CSV table of C-alpha atoms and ligand atoms in Angstrom, one decimal:
chain,number,residue,atom,x,y,z
A,1,MET,CA,15.8,-16.3,31.5
A,2,PHE,CA,15.1,-15.7,27.9
A,3,LYS,CA,15.0,-12.2,26.6
A,4,ILE,CA,12.5,-10.7,24.2
A,5,ASN,CA,13.0,-8.3,21.3
A,6,GLU,CA,12.6,-5.1,23.3
A,7,ASN,CA,12.1,-3.1,20.2
A,8,TYR,CA,8.5,-4.3,20.2
A,9,LEU,CA,8.0,-2.6,23.6
A,10,LYS,CA,8.9,0.8,22.0
A,11,LEU,CA,6.0,0.5,19.5
A,12,PRO,CA,3.1,2.8,20.4
A,13,GLY,CA,-0.2,1.0,21.1
A,14,SER,CA,-1.5,-1.5,18.6
A,15,TYR,CA,-1.5,-1.4,14.8
A,16,LEU,CA,-3.7,1.4,13.5
A,17,PHE,CA,-6.4,-0.7,11.9
A,18,SER,CA,-6.6,-3.0,14.9
A,19,THR,CA,-7.2,0.0,17.2
A,20,ILE,CA,-9.9,1.2,14.9
A,21,GLY,CA,-11.4,-2.3,14.7
A,22,LYS,CA,-11.6,-2.5,18.5
A,23,LYS,CA,-13.2,0.9,18.8
A,24,VAL,CA,-15.8,0.0,16.2
A,25,ALA,CA,-16.5,-3.4,17.8
A,26,ALA,CA,-17.0,-1.7,21.2
A,27,TYR,CA,-19.4,0.9,19.7
A,28,SER,CA,-21.3,-1.8,17.8
A,29,ALA,CA,-21.7,-4.0,20.9
A,30,ALA,CA,-23.1,-1.1,22.8
A,31,HIS,CA,-25.4,0.0,20.0
A,32,PRO,CA,-26.5,-3.3,18.2
A,33,ASP,CA,-29.4,-1.4,16.5
A,34,LYS,CA,-27.0,0.9,14.5
A,35,ALA,CA,-26.1,0.1,10.9
A,36,ILE,CA,-22.5,1.0,10.7
A,37,ILE,CA,-20.9,1.9,7.3
A,38,ARG,CA,-17.3,1.0,7.1
A,39,LEU,CA,-15.1,3.2,5.0
A,40,GLY,CA,-12.0,2.8,7.2
A,41,ILE,CA,-9.6,0.1,6.2
A,42,GLY,CA,-9.0,-0.1,2.4
A,43,ASP,CA,-10.7,-3.4,2.0
A,44,VAL,CA,-12.4,-4.3,-1.3
A,45,THR,CA,-16.1,-5.3,-1.4
A,46,GLN,CA,-16.7,-6.5,-5.0
A,47,PRO,CA,-16.5,-10.3,-5.6
A,48,LEU,CA,-13.7,-11.9,-7.5
A,49,ALA,CA,-13.9,-11.5,-11.3
A,50,PRO,CA,-15.3,-14.4,-13.3
A,51,ALA,CA,-12.0,-15.0,-15.1
A,52,VAL,CA,-10.3,-15.3,-11.8
A,53,ILE,CA,-12.9,-17.7,-10.4
A,54,GLU,CA,-12.7,-19.9,-13.6
A,55,ALA,CA,-8.8,-20.1,-13.3
A,56,MET,CA,-9.1,-21.0,-9.6
A,57,HIS,CA,-11.6,-23.8,-10.3
A,58,LYS,CA,-9.4,-25.2,-13.0
A,59,ALA,CA,-6.4,-25.1,-10.7
A,60,VAL,CA,-8.3,-26.8,-7.9
A,61,ASP,CA,-9.2,-29.7,-10.4
A,62,GLU,CA,-5.5,-29.9,-11.4
A,63,MET,CA,-4.5,-30.3,-7.7
A,64,GLY,CA,-7.0,-33.1,-7.4
A,65,ASP,CA,-5.4,-35.2,-10.1
A,66,ALA,CA,-2.1,-37.0,-9.5
A,67,ALA,CA,-0.9,-36.1,-13.1
A,68,SER,CA,-1.3,-32.4,-12.6
A,69,PHE,CA,-0.8,-32.1,-8.8
A,70,ARG,CA,1.8,-29.5,-7.6
A,71,GLY,CA,3.7,-29.4,-4.4
A,72,TYR,CA,6.0,-26.6,-3.3
A,73,ALA,CA,6.0,-23.7,-5.7
A,74,PRO,CA,9.3,-22.5,-7.2
A,75,ASP,CA,11.1,-20.0,-4.9
A,76,LEU,CA,10.5,-16.9,-7.0
A,77,GLY,CA,7.0,-18.0,-8.1
A,78,TYR,CA,5.7,-19.9,-11.1
A,79,GLU,CA,7.2,-18.9,-14.5
A,80,PHE,CA,3.7,-18.5,-16.0
A,81,LEU,CA,2.8,-15.8,-13.5
A,82,ARG,CA,6.1,-14.0,-13.5
A,83,THR,CA,6.0,-13.9,-17.3
A,84,ALA,CA,2.5,-12.5,-17.3
A,85,ILE,CA,3.5,-9.8,-14.8
A,86,ALA,CA,6.7,-8.8,-16.7
A,87,ARG,CA,4.6,-8.5,-19.9
A,88,GLY,CA,1.5,-6.9,-18.4
A,89,ASP,CA,2.9,-4.5,-15.9
A,90,TYR,CA,6.3,-3.6,-17.4
A,91,ALA,CA,7.0,-4.5,-21.1
A,92,GLY,CA,3.7,-2.8,-22.0
A,93,ARG,CA,4.8,0.4,-20.3
A,94,GLY,CA,8.2,0.4,-21.8
A,95,ALA,CA,9.8,-0.6,-18.5
A,96,ASP,CA,12.7,-3.0,-18.7
A,97,ILE,CA,11.9,-5.6,-16.0
A,98,GLN,CA,12.5,-9.3,-16.7
A,99,ALA,CA,10.5,-12.2,-15.3
A,100,ASP,CA,13.4,-13.4,-13.2
A,101,GLU,CA,13.6,-10.1,-11.4
A,102,ILE,CA,10.0,-10.6,-10.0
A,103,PHE,CA,9.5,-12.4,-6.7
A,104,VAL,CA,5.9,-13.6,-6.2
A,105,SER,CA,4.6,-13.5,-2.6
A,106,ASP,CA,1.4,-13.6,-0.6
A,107,GLY,CA,1.0,-9.9,-0.6
A,108,ALA,CA,2.6,-6.5,-0.5
A,109,LYS,CA,2.1,-6.0,3.2
A,110,CYS,CA,4.5,-8.8,4.1
A,111,ASP,CA,7.0,-7.7,1.5
A,112,SER,CA,6.9,-4.1,2.6
A,113,GLY,CA,7.6,-5.3,6.1
A,114,ASN,CA,10.2,-7.9,5.3
A,115,ILE,CA,12.3,-6.0,2.7
A,116,GLN,CA,14.1,-4.1,5.4
A,117,GLU,CA,15.7,-7.3,6.6
A,118,ILE,CA,18.3,-7.3,3.7
A,119,PHE,CA,19.6,-3.8,4.9
A,120,SER,CA,21.9,-3.0,7.7
A,121,LEU,CA,20.5,-1.7,10.9
A,122,ASP,CA,22.7,1.3,10.5
A,123,ASN,CA,20.7,2.5,7.5
A,124,LYS,CA,18.6,5.6,8.0
A,125,ILE,CA,15.1,5.5,6.6
A,126,ALA,CA,13.1,8.4,5.2
A,127,VAL,CA,9.3,8.2,5.0
A,128,CYS,CA,6.5,10.5,3.9
A,129,ASP,CA,4.5,11.9,6.8
A,130,PRO,CA,1.6,10.8,6.8
A,131,VAL,CA,2.6,7.2,5.9
A,132,TYR,CA,1.3,3.6,5.7
A,133,PRO,CA,2.3,2.5,9.2
A,134,VAL,CA,3.8,-0.8,8.2
A,135,TYR,CA,7.1,0.8,6.8
A,136,VAL,CA,8.0,2.5,10.1
A,137,ASP,CA,6.6,-0.1,12.5
A,138,THR,CA,8.6,-2.9,10.8
A,139,ASN,CA,11.8,-0.9,10.9
A,140,ALA,CA,11.1,-0.1,14.5
A,141,MET,CA,10.6,-3.9,15.3
A,142,ALA,CA,14.0,-4.5,13.7
A,143,GLY,CA,15.7,-1.8,15.8
A,144,ARG,CA,16.5,0.7,13.1
A,145,THR,CA,14.4,3.7,14.2
A,146,GLY,CA,16.0,4.8,17.5
A,147,GLU,CA,13.7,6.0,20.3
A,148,TYR,CA,10.0,6.9,20.1
A,149,ASP,CA,8.9,10.2,21.5
A,150,PRO,CA,5.2,10.0,22.3
A,151,LYS,CA,5.0,13.8,22.4
A,152,THR,CA,6.1,14.4,18.9
A,153,GLU,CA,5.0,10.9,17.8
A,154,ARG,CA,8.3,10.6,16.0
A,155,TRP,CA,11.2,8.1,16.0
A,156,SER,CA,14.6,9.7,16.6
A,157,ARG,CA,16.4,8.1,13.7
A,158,VAL,CA,13.6,8.4,11.1
A,159,ILE,CA,13.7,11.2,8.5
A,160,TYR,CA,10.1,12.4,8.1
A,161,MET,CA,9.1,14.2,4.9
A,162,PRO,CA,5.9,16.1,5.6
A,163,CYS,CA,3.2,15.8,2.9
A,164,THR,CA,0.6,18.4,3.5
A,165,ALA,CA,-1.8,20.6,1.4
A,166,GLU,CA,1.0,23.2,1.3
A,167,ASN,CA,3.3,21.0,-0.8
A,168,GLY,CA,0.5,19.2,-2.7
A,169,PHE,CA,1.1,16.1,-0.6
A,170,ALA,CA,4.4,15.5,-2.5
A,171,PRO,CA,7.5,15.0,-0.3
A,172,GLU,CA,10.5,17.3,-0.8
A,173,LEU,CA,14.1,16.0,-0.9
A,174,PRO,CA,15.2,15.8,2.7
A,175,ASP,CA,18.0,17.9,4.2
A,176,GLU,CA,19.6,14.9,5.8
A,177,THR,CA,20.7,12.1,3.5
A,178,PRO,CA,18.7,8.8,3.9
A,179,ASP,CA,19.8,5.3,2.9
A,180,LEU,CA,16.4,3.9,2.3
A,181,ILE,CA,13.5,6.0,1.0
A,182,TYR,CA,9.9,4.7,1.2
A,183,LEU,CA,7.6,6.2,-1.4
A,184,CYS,CA,4.1,5.1,-2.1
A,185,PHE,CA,2.3,6.6,-5.1
A,186,PRO,CA,-0.6,6.9,-5.8
A,187,ASN,CA,-0.4,7.6,-2.1
A,188,ASN,CA,-2.0,5.9,0.8
A,189,PRO,CA,-3.4,7.7,2.8
A,190,THR,CA,-3.6,11.1,1.0
A,191,GLY,CA,-4.7,9.8,-2.4
A,192,ALA,CA,-2.1,12.1,-4.0
A,193,ALA,CA,-0.1,11.1,-7.0
A,194,ILE,CA,3.2,12.5,-8.4
A,195,THR,CA,4.1,13.0,-12.0
A,196,ARG,CA,6.8,11.1,-14.0
A,197,GLU,CA,9.0,14.2,-13.8
A,198,GLN,CA,8.6,14.5,-10.0
A,199,LEU,CA,9.4,10.8,-9.6
A,200,GLN,CA,12.5,11.2,-11.9
A,201,VAL,CA,13.8,13.8,-9.4
A,202,TRP,CA,13.7,11.1,-6.7
A,203,VAL,CA,15.4,8.5,-8.9
A,204,ASP,CA,18.2,10.9,-9.8
A,205,TYR,CA,18.6,11.8,-6.1
A,206,ALA,CA,18.7,8.2,-5.0
A,207,ASN,CA,21.4,7.4,-7.6
A,208,ARG,CA,23.4,10.5,-6.6
A,209,VAL,CA,23.4,9.8,-2.9
A,210,GLY,CA,23.5,6.0,-3.0
A,211,ALA,CA,20.1,5.4,-1.5
A,212,VAL,CA,17.5,2.7,-2.3
A,213,ILE,CA,13.9,3.7,-3.0
A,214,ILE,CA,11.3,1.2,-1.8
A,215,TYR,CA,8.5,2.1,-4.1
A,216,ASP,CA,5.0,0.9,-3.2
A,217,ALA,CA,2.8,0.9,-6.2
A,218,ALA,CA,-0.2,-0.9,-4.7
A,219,TYR,CA,-2.7,1.6,-6.0
A,220,GLU,CA,-1.3,1.8,-9.6
A,221,ALA,CA,-4.5,0.5,-11.2
A,222,TYR,CA,-6.4,3.6,-10.0
A,223,ILE,CA,-4.3,6.1,-12.0
A,224,SER,CA,-6.5,8.1,-14.4
A,225,GLU,CA,-4.1,10.8,-15.5
A,226,GLU,CA,-1.6,10.2,-18.3
A,227,ARG,CA,1.3,12.2,-16.6
A,228,ILE,CA,1.3,9.8,-13.6
A,229,PRO,CA,3.8,6.9,-13.8
A,230,HIS,CA,2.4,3.4,-13.3
A,231,THR,CA,5.8,2.0,-12.2
A,232,ILE,CA,9.0,3.6,-11.0
A,233,TYR,CA,10.8,1.8,-13.8
A,234,GLU,CA,9.3,4.3,-16.2
A,235,CYS,CA,12.0,6.6,-14.9
A,236,GLU,CA,15.5,6.5,-16.3
A,237,GLY,CA,18.0,5.0,-13.8
A,238,ALA,CA,15.5,3.3,-11.6
A,239,ARG,CA,16.9,-0.1,-12.2
A,240,SER,CA,20.0,0.8,-10.2
A,241,CYS,CA,18.2,2.4,-7.2
A,242,ALA,CA,14.6,1.1,-6.8
A,243,ILE,CA,12.7,-1.9,-5.5
A,244,GLU,CA,9.0,-2.0,-6.4
A,245,LEU,CA,6.2,-3.6,-4.3
A,246,LYS,CA,3.0,-4.6,-6.0
A,247,SER,CA,-0.2,-6.0,-4.7
A,248,PHE,CA,-3.2,-7.9,-6.2
A,249,SER,CA,-5.4,-6.7,-3.4
A,250,LYS,CA,-6.7,-3.5,-4.7
A,251,ASN,CA,-6.6,-4.0,-8.5
A,252,ALA,CA,-8.0,-7.6,-8.4
A,253,GLY,CA,-9.9,-7.7,-5.1
A,254,PHE,CA,-7.4,-10.2,-3.6
A,255,THR,CA,-7.4,-8.8,0.0
A,256,GLY,CA,-8.7,-12.2,1.2
A,257,VAL,CA,-7.0,-14.3,-1.5
A,258,ARG,CA,-3.5,-12.9,-0.9
A,259,LEU,CA,-1.0,-12.4,-3.7
A,260,GLY,CA,1.7,-9.8,-4.4
A,261,TYR,CA,5.1,-9.4,-5.8
A,262,THR,CA,8.3,-7.5,-5.4
A,263,VAL,CA,10.7,-6.4,-8.2
A,264,VAL,CA,14.4,-6.4,-7.4
A,265,PRO,CA,16.3,-5.5,-10.6
A,266,LYS,CA,19.7,-7.2,-11.1
A,267,ASP,CA,21.4,-3.8,-11.6
A,268,LEU,CA,20.6,-2.9,-8.0
A,269,LYS,CA,23.9,-3.4,-6.1
A,270,CYS,CA,25.7,-2.3,-2.9
A,271,ARG,CA,29.2,-2.2,-4.3
A,272,ASP,CA,29.4,-5.7,-5.9
A,273,VAL,CA,26.7,-7.3,-3.8
A,274,SER,CA,23.4,-7.8,-5.7
A,275,LEU,CA,20.2,-7.1,-3.7
A,276,HIS,CA,18.5,-9.5,-6.0
A,277,ALA,CA,20.7,-12.3,-4.6
A,278,LEU,CA,20.0,-11.2,-1.0
A,279,TRP,CA,16.3,-11.1,-1.5
A,280,ALA,CA,16.3,-14.5,-3.3
A,281,ARG,CA,18.3,-16.0,-0.4
A,282,ARG,CA,15.8,-14.6,2.1
A,283,HIS,CA,12.8,-15.6,0.0
A,284,GLY,CA,14.1,-19.2,-0.5
A,285,THR,CA,14.9,-19.6,3.2
A,286,LYS,CA,11.8,-18.1,4.8
A,287,TYR,CA,9.0,-18.6,2.3
A,288,ASN,CA,7.5,-21.5,0.5
A,289,GLY,CA,5.6,-19.6,-2.1
A,290,ALA,CA,2.1,-18.5,-2.8
A,291,PRO,CA,-0.3,-21.4,-3.5
A,292,TYR,CA,-0.5,-22.7,-7.0
A,293,ILE,CA,-4.2,-22.1,-7.2
A,294,ILE,CA,-3.7,-18.4,-6.2
A,295,GLN,CA,-0.9,-18.0,-8.7
A,296,ARG,CA,-3.2,-19.3,-11.4
A,297,ALA,CA,-5.8,-16.8,-10.2
A,298,GLY,CA,-3.1,-14.1,-10.5
A,299,GLU,CA,-2.3,-15.1,-14.1
A,300,ALA,CA,-6.0,-14.7,-15.0
A,301,VAL,CA,-5.8,-11.1,-13.9
A,302,TYR,CA,-3.6,-10.5,-17.0
A,303,SER,CA,-5.9,-12.4,-19.4
A,304,GLU,CA,-8.0,-10.4,-21.8
A,305,ALA,CA,-11.2,-11.2,-20.0
A,306,GLY,CA,-9.6,-10.6,-16.6
A,307,ARG,CA,-8.3,-7.2,-17.6
A,308,GLU,CA,-11.8,-6.1,-18.9
A,309,GLN,CA,-13.6,-7.4,-15.8
A,310,LEU,CA,-11.2,-5.8,-13.4
A,311,ALA,CA,-11.1,-2.5,-15.2
A,312,LYS,CA,-14.9,-2.3,-14.6
A,313,GLN,CA,-14.3,-3.0,-10.9
A,314,VAL,CA,-11.8,-0.2,-10.7
A,315,GLN,CA,-14.2,2.1,-12.5
A,316,THR,CA,-16.9,1.3,-10.0
A,317,TYR,CA,-14.7,2.1,-7.0
A,318,MET,CA,-13.5,5.3,-8.7
A,319,TYR,CA,-17.1,6.3,-9.3
A,320,ASN,CA,-17.6,6.0,-5.5
A,321,ALA,CA,-14.5,8.1,-5.0
A,322,LYS,CA,-15.9,10.8,-7.3
A,323,THR,CA,-19.3,10.7,-5.6
A,324,ILE,CA,-17.8,11.0,-2.2
A,325,ARG,CA,-15.3,13.7,-3.3
A,326,GLU,CA,-17.8,15.9,-5.1
A,327,GLY,CA,-20.5,15.3,-2.4
A,328,LEU,CA,-18.2,16.4,0.4
A,329,LYS,CA,-17.0,19.4,-1.5
A,330,ALA,CA,-20.6,20.5,-2.1
A,331,ALA,CA,-21.2,20.1,1.6
A,332,GLY,CA,-18.3,22.5,2.3
A,333,TYR,CA,-15.5,20.1,3.1
A,334,THR,CA,-12.0,20.6,1.8
A,335,VAL,CA,-11.2,17.4,0.0
A,336,TYR,CA,-8.1,15.9,-1.7
A,337,GLY,CA,-7.4,12.6,-3.5
A,338,GLY,CA,-9.9,10.4,-5.2
A,339,ILE,CA,-8.7,11.1,-8.7
A,340,ASN,CA,-5.7,8.7,-9.1
A,341,ALA,CA,-6.4,6.7,-5.9
A,342,PRO,CA,-9.3,5.1,-4.1
A,343,TYR,CA,-8.8,7.3,-1.0
A,344,ILE,CA,-10.4,10.6,-0.2
A,345,TRP,CA,-8.4,12.8,2.2
A,346,LEU,CA,-10.4,15.5,3.8
A,347,LYS,CA,-9.7,18.3,6.3
A,348,THR,CA,-11.5,17.8,9.6
A,349,PRO,CA,-14.0,20.5,10.2
A,350,GLY,CA,-13.3,23.4,12.6
A,351,LYS,CA,-10.6,22.6,15.1
A,352,MET,CA,-11.5,19.0,15.5
A,353,THR,CA,-8.5,16.6,15.8
A,354,SER,CA,-8.7,13.6,13.5
A,355,TRP,CA,-9.5,11.2,16.4
A,356,GLU,CA,-12.2,13.5,17.6
A,357,PHE,CA,-13.7,13.6,14.1
A,358,PHE,CA,-13.4,9.8,14.0
A,359,ASP,CA,-15.5,9.5,17.2
A,360,TYR,CA,-18.0,12.1,16.0
A,361,LEU,CA,-18.6,10.4,12.7
A,362,LEU,CA,-18.9,7.0,14.4
A,363,GLU,CA,-21.3,8.2,17.0
A,364,GLU,CA,-23.4,10.7,15.1
A,365,ALA,CA,-23.4,9.2,11.6
A,366,ASN,CA,-22.3,5.6,12.2
A,367,VAL,CA,-19.7,6.0,9.6
A,368,VAL,CA,-16.2,4.6,10.1
A,369,GLY,CA,-13.2,6.3,8.5
A,370,THR,CA,-9.5,6.5,9.4
A,371,PRO,CA,-8.0,9.4,11.4
A,372,GLY,CA,-5.1,11.1,9.7
A,373,ALA,CA,-3.1,11.2,12.9
A,374,GLY,CA,-2.9,7.4,12.7
A,375,PHE,CA,-0.6,7.7,9.7
A,376,GLY,CA,1.8,10.2,11.3
A,377,PRO,CA,1.9,13.6,12.9
A,378,SER,CA,1.4,15.5,9.6
A,379,GLY,CA,-1.9,13.5,9.2
A,380,GLU,CA,-3.4,15.4,12.1
A,381,GLY,CA,-6.3,17.5,11.0
A,382,TYR,CA,-7.1,15.2,8.2
A,383,PHE,CA,-9.3,12.1,7.7
A,384,ARG,CA,-9.4,9.3,5.2
A,385,LEU,CA,-12.4,7.7,3.6
A,386,THR,CA,-12.1,4.8,1.2
A,387,ALA,CA,-14.0,4.3,-2.0
A,388,PHE,CA,-13.9,0.5,-1.6
A,389,GLY,CA,-17.5,0.3,-0.2
A,390,SER,CA,-20.5,-0.5,-2.3
A,391,TYR,CA,-22.0,2.5,-4.3
A,392,GLU,CA,-25.1,2.3,-2.0
A,393,ASN,CA,-23.0,2.5,1.1
A,394,SER,CA,-20.9,5.3,-0.3
A,395,VAL,CA,-24.0,7.4,-1.1
A,396,ALA,CA,-25.6,6.6,2.3
A,397,ALA,CA,-22.4,7.5,4.2
A,398,LEU,CA,-22.2,10.8,2.2
A,399,GLU,CA,-25.8,11.6,3.1
A,400,ARG,CA,-25.2,10.9,6.8
A,401,ILE,CA,-22.1,13.1,6.8
A,402,ARG,CA,-23.9,15.9,4.9
A,403,LYS,CA,-26.7,15.9,7.5
A,404,LEU,CA,-24.4,16.4,10.4
B,501,LIG,C1,-5.2,0.6,4.3
B,501,LIG,O1,-6.4,0.7,4.6
B,501,LIG,O2,-4.4,1.5,4.5
B,501,LIG,C2,-4.7,-0.6,3.6
B,501,LIG,O3,-5.8,-1.3,3.1
B,501,LIG,C3,-4.1,-1.5,4.6
B,501,LIG,C4,-3.3,-2.5,3.9
B,501,LIG,O4,-3.3,-2.6,2.6
B,501,LIG,O5,-2.7,-3.3,4.6
């Protein structure tokens, strides 16, 4: 009889956003007359920018002509896109990352789940708590996290770094030494950001103890303050200890288009083995590349017109963030985030747990958010709202919450 990967059985329930989706669908089916406002999953609502659409149309035409038709994409991604990324996201910020250190993929979620495959199962991971569930769940699926304790909601082999109001939602260096450190800044879910100096402390630490930082910079486009780094490679020494994950979902509205990339610098080595070579081997074996049309769309994100149009989209979302943040504050809520990130992280009122507050908001205000506990034990007592809705919906949701 065949056997299954029993690590899957240790995973608690379903994926956070699937659980929320099911709850909302059940409520909606029972109350078809209610207009629900969804500020739960961080999914964009603005249409693709005209520069992106134009590039896609052109690429579609090329695919329809034998002379310009393209089959399989190159393993690492098309040179035109990797060059645009290296220039736009790194050279312009004084970060030394070359085009051939960039691996184009169909999104940062897959990369953030798959990257653990190139590391030994003996490695110990450290994660912020609360945390984007994908990092821990995918390590659990691989069998790296030990046993799950439903009482504490913790895995026995994972080092949790609490991020709460007390430490400004910035993790402290752990007592126990990890091998892999997952950091996401600007942060999902808390919306917090750390300064260049704070990030440098992590880079120095990783180089000192021989750890790798897996740095998720998916929300980089939302940074508004000068002292916040846009990439970990702004820090000295990051080339020898950090992998960076980037997404086109939030800065360019590609949640349904799918495009992302991972940077593995050639200086990043385990003794004399290059992690770049391992990830290239994995990428070439398991992946056939993001579609040509989508990679052309990605290139357009870095064009002058694309940049201008997308900066406006980001501004619009950040205006929603400001509206929700200020509105909730005025209504007496304790609110964090929303300055360098499209997430508002609020304290649940009174003694309500985050899932109780979720049900209360859904039933009484018909507003969907994300309970903090879904991101880890330290998320209990907090609640996340996204700024990715329309302005009208953000204002309407705010009004409904205020009235409660
Ligand atoms: C979130 O809502 O946390 C994210 O949008 C989910 C994701 O990016 O996969």
